[in-house]
Coordinates of C-alpha atoms and ligand atoms in Angstrom, one line a residue:
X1 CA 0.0 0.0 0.0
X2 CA 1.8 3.4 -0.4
X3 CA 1.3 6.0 1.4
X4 CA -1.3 8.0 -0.7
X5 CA -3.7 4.6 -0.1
X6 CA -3.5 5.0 4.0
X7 CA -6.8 5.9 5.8
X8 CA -6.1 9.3 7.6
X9 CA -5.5 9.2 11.4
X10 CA -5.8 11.0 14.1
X11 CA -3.8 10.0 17.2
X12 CA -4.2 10.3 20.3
X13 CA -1.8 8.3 22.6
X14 CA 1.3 10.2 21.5
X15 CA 3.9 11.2 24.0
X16 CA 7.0 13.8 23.7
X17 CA 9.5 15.5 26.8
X18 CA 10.6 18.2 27.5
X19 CA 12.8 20.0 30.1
X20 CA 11.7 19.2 33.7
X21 CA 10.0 16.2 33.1
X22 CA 12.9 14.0 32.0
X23 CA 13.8 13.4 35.3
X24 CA 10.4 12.2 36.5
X25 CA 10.8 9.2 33.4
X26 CA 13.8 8.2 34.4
X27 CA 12.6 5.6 36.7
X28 CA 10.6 4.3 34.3
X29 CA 13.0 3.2 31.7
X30 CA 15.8 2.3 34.7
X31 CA 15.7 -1.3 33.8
X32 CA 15.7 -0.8 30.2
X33 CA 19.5 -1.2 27.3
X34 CA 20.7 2.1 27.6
X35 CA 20.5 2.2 24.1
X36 CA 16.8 1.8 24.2
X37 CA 16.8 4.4 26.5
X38 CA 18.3 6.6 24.5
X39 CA 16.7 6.4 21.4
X40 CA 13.2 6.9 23.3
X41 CA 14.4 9.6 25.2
X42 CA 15.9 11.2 21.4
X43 CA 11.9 10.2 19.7
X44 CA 10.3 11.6 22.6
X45 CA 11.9 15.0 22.7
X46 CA 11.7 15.2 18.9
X47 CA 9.3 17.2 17.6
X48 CA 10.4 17.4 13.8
X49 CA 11.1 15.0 10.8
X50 CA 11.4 11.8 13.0
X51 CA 8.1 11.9 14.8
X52 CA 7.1 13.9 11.6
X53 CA 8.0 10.8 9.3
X54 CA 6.7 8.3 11.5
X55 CA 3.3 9.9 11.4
X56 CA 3.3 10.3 7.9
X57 CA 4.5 6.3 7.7
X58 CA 1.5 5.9 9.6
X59 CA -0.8 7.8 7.9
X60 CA -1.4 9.9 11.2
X61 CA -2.6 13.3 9.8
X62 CA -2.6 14.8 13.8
X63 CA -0.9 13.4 16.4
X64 CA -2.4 14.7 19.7
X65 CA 0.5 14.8 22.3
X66 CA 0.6 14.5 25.5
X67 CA 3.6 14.3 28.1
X68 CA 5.2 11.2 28.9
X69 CA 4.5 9.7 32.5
X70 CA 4.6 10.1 35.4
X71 CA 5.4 13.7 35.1
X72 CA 4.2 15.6 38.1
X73 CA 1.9 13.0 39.2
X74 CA 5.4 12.2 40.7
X75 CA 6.1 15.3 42.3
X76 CA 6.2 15.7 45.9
X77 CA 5.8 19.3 46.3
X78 CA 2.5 20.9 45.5
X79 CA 3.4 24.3 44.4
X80 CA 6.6 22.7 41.8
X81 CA 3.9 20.6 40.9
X82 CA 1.3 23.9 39.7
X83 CA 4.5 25.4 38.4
X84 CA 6.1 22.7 36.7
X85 CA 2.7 21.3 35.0
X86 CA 2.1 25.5 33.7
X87 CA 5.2 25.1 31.9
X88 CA 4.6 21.9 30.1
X89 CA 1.9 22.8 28.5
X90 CA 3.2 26.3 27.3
X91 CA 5.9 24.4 26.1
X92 CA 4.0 22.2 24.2
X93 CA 1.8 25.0 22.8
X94 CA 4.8 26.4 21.5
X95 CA 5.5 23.2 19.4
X96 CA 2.0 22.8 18.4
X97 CA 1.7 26.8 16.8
X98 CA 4.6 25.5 14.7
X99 CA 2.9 22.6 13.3
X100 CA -0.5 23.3 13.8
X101 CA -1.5 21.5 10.7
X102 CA 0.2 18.0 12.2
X103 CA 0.0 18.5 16.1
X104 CA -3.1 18.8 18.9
X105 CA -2.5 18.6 22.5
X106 CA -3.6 17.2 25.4
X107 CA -2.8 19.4 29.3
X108 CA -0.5 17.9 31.8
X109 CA -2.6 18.9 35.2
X110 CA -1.2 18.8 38.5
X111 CA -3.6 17.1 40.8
X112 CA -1.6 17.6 44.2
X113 CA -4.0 20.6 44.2
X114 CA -7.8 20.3 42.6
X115 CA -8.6 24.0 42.4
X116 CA -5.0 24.9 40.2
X117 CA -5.7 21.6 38.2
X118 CA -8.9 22.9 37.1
X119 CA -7.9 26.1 36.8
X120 CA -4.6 25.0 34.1
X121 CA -7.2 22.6 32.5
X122 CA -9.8 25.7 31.5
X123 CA -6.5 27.8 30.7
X124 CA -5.4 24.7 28.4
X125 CA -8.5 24.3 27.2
X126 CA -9.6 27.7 26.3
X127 CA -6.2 29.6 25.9
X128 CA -4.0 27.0 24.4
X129 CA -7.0 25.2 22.2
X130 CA -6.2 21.8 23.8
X131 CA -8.5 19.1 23.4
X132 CA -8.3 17.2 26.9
X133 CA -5.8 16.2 29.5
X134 CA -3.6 13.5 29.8
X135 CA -3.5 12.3 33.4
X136 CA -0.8 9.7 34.2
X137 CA -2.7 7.5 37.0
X138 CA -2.9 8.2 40.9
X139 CA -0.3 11.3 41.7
X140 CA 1.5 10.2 44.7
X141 CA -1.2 7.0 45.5
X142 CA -4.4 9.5 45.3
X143 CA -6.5 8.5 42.6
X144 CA -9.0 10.8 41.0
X145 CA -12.2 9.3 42.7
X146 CA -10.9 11.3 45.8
X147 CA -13.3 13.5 47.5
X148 CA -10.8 16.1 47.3
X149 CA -11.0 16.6 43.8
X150 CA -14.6 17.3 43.8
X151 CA -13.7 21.2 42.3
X152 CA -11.8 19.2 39.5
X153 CA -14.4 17.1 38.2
X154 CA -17.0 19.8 38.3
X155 CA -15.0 22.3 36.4
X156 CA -14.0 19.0 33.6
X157 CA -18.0 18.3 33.9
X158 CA -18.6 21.9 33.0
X159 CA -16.1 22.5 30.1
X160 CA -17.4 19.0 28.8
X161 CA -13.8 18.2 28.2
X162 CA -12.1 14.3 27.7
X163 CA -9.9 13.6 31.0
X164 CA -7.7 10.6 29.5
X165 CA -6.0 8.0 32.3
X166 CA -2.7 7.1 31.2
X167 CA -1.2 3.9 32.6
X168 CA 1.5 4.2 35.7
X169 CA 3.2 2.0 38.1
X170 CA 1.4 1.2 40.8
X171 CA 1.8 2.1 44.2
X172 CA 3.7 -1.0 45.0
X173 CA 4.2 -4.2 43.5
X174 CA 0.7 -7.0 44.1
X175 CA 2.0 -9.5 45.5
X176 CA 0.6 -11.9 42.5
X177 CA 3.3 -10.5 40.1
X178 CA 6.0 -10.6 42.3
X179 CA 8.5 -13.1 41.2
X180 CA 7.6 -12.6 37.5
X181 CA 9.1 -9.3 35.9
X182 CA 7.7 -9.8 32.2
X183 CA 4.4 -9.6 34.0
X184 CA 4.9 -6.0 35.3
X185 CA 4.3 -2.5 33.8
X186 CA 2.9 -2.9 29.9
X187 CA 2.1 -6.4 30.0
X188 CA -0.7 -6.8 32.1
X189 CA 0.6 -4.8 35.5
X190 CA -0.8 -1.5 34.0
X191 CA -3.9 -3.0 32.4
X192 CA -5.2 -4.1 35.9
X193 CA -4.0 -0.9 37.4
X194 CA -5.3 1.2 35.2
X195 CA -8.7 -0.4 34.7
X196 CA -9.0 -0.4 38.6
X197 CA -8.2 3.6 38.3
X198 CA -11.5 3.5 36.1
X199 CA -13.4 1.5 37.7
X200 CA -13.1 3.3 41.1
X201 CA -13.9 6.9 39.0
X202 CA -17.7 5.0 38.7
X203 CA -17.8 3.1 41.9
X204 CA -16.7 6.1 43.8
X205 CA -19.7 7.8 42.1
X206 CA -18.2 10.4 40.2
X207 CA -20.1 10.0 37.2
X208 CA -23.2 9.8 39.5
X209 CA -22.4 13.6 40.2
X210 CA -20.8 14.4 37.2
X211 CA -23.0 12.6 34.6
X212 CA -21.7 14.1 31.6
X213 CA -17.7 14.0 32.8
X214 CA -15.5 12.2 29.8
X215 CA -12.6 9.8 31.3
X216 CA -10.4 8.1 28.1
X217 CA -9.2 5.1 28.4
X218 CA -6.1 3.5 26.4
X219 CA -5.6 -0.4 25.9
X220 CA -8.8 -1.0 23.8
X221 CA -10.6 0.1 27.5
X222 CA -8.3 -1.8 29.6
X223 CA -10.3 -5.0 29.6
X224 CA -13.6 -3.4 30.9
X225 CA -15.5 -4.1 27.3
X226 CA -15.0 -7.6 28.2
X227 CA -16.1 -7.8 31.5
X228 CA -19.6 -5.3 31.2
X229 CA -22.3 -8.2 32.4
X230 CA -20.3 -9.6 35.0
X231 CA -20.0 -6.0 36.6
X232 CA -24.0 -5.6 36.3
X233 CA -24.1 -9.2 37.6
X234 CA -22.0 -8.8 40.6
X235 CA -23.1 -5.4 41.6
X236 CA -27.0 -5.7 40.7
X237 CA -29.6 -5.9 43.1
X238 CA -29.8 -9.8 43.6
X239 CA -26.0 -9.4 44.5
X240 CA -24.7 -6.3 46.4
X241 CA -26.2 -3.1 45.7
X242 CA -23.4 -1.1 45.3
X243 CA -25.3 2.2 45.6
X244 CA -24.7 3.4 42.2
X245 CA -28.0 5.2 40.1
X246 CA -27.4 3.3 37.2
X247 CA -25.7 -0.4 36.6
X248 CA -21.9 -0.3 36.5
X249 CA -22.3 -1.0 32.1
X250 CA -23.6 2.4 32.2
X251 CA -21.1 4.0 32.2
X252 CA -18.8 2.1 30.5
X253 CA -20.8 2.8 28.3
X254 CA -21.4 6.6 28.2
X255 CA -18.7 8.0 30.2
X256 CA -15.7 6.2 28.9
X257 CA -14.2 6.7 25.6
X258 CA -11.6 4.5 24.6
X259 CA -8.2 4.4 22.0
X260 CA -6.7 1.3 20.3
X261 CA -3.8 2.6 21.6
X262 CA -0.6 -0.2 21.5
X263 CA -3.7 -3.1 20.6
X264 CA -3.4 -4.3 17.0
X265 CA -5.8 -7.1 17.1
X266 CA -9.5 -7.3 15.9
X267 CA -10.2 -9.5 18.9
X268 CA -10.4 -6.8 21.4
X269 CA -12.0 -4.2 19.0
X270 CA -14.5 -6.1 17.9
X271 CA -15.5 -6.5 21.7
X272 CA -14.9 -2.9 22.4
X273 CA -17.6 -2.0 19.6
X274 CA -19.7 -4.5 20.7
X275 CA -19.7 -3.2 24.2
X276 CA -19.7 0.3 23.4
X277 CA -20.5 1.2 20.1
X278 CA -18.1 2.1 17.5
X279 CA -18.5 5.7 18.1
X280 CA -16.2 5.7 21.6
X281 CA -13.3 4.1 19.6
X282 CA -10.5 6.3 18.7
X283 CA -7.1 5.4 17.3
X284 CA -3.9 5.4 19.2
X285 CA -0.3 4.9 18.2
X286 CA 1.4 5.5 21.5
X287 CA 4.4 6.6 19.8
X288 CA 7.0 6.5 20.2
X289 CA 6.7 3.4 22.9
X290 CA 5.2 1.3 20.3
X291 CA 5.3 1.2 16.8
X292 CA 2.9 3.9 14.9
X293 CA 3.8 2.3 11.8
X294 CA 2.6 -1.3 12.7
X295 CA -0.4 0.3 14.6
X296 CA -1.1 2.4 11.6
X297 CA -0.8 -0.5 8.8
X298 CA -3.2 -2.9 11.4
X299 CA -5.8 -0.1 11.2
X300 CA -5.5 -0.1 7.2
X301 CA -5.5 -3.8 6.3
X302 CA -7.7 -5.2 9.2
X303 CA -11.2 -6.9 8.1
X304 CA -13.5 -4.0 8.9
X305 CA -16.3 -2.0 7.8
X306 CA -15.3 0.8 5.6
X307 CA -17.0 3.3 7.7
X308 CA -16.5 1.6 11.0
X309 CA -12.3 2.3 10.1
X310 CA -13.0 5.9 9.5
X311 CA -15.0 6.6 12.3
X312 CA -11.9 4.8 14.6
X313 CA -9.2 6.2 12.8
X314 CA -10.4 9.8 12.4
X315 CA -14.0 10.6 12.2
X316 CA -15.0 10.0 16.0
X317 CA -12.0 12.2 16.8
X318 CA -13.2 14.9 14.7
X319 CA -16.6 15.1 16.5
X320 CA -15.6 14.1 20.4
X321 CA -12.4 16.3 20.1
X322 CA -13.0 18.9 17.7
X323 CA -10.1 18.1 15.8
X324 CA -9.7 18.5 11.9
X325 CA -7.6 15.9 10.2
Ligands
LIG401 MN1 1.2 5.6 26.2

């Protein structure tokens, strides 16, 4: 296929770094050939014909970018965190007005502090033209079904804007994959940590008081297409009311939108659309972690529905984001 045959994209799992936050994803690639290391580190802070060719490799017309974790969901101090956050996102602003035909953005937020997290996502939102956040799990263990961030989630409710949940370590190691590296961090650790963060957001009842708040999800959902009926069975009446208005499929179903982020397999997807409708399915590369090329080429060759591919790899993006590809 060459290149003028790709179905346009829009992405929306796409990382880059930046000074100050380098530091913060360090940890993160400790274990990994410094020479791996490297060349992420040299993709990530790249913002010209690399990521630029990759995209177009990919057939990604946009790439929406977002930092790379933890960021300052790892910072101890509050106020760095505010500050530190502030300049991310001006930084990646600046990026974007240079390539505003090929880059969106999604805000980095500090969530030490619920009333200047809101307040940087209306400023990102409004001032920058971002389309959403990026949040990179719990910020120092919190996660974002805490009472505390009440002022956040009304102010996300209110600019109707997508908060996306980006996988993280966990707090500490479960004791199940202890003993078993390859089963930590992007093979299934993060899944199950991740899906949990989601999970609590409607258990917690935050989309009981914030019924039109938007959470992303990466991973094809993070299993939770495949699990909908035994949620509603397990939490239902006959079982243990778990004091939510609405069964727990709810909403999966309307609160949630999900990318194919780093999933190139019509297993999943075809789940996911079952679950949810094709209309909450947007494409992901995750670059430069994974490969946008591969992720691109399984979105233009796999057995679907001609409109069911557009609407994932650019269409629903278009209308939940208010991107132009
Ligand atoms: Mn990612």
């Amino acid at each position: 296929m060459t290149e003028d045959a790709l179905v346009k994209k829009i992405a929306l799992e796409e990382h880059f770094l930046c000074p100050g936050f380098i530091e913060y994803w360090n940890p993160t690639v400790a274990e990994m050939p410094a020479e791996k290391r490297d060349n992420l580190l040299k993709r990530n802070t790249d913002f010209g014909e690399m990521r630029l060719a990759s995209m177009d490799k990919a057939g990604i017309t946009r790439a929406v970018l977002a930092l790379a974790g933890p960021g300052v969901q790892a910072e101890k101090d509050a106020a760095t965190a505010v500050r530190t956050a502030k300049a991310g996102n001006d930084f990646l602003a600046k990026e974007i007005q240079k390539r505003p035909d090929r880059y969106s953005g999604f805000a980095h937020l500090p969530m030490q502090d619920a009333k200047a997290a809101a307040d940087e996502l209306e400023r990102c939102v409004k001032e920058l033209k971002f389309c959403g956040a990026m949040i990179n799990g719990h910020t120092l263990g919190q996660y974002l079904d805490h009472p505390s961030l009440a002022p956040f989630w009304e102010r996300a409710d209110a600019l109707g804007t997508l908060i996306y949940i980006h996988p993280t370590d966990p707090v500490s190691v479960a004791p199940v994959l202890q003993g078993h590296p390859g089963l930590r961090r992007a093979t299934w650790e993060w899944t199950f940590e991740t899906g949990s963060h989601a999970l609590r957001l409607i258990f917690g009842g935050v989309f009981d008081r914030y019924p039109k708040a938007r959470v992303g999800l990466g991973h094809m959902g993070e299993t939770l297409p495949y699990l909908l009926w035994r949620f509603d069975s397990r939490t239902g009446p006959d079982f243990y009311n778990v004091g939510l208005k609405k069964p727990v499929s709810h909403y999966i179903k309307n609160n949630l939108e999900i990318t194919t982020s780093g999933m190139c397999s019509a297993e999943p997807l075809n789940c996911a659309i079952a679950a949810l409708g094709v209309g909450r399915i947007m494409f992901g590369a995750d670059y430069p972690f994974e490969r946008a090329e591969e992720a691109g080429h399984w979105l233009d060759t796999e057995k679907l529905d001609e409109n069911v591919r557009a609407d994932i790899a650019y269409k629903n993006a278009e209308r939940l984001l208010g991107l132009k590809v």
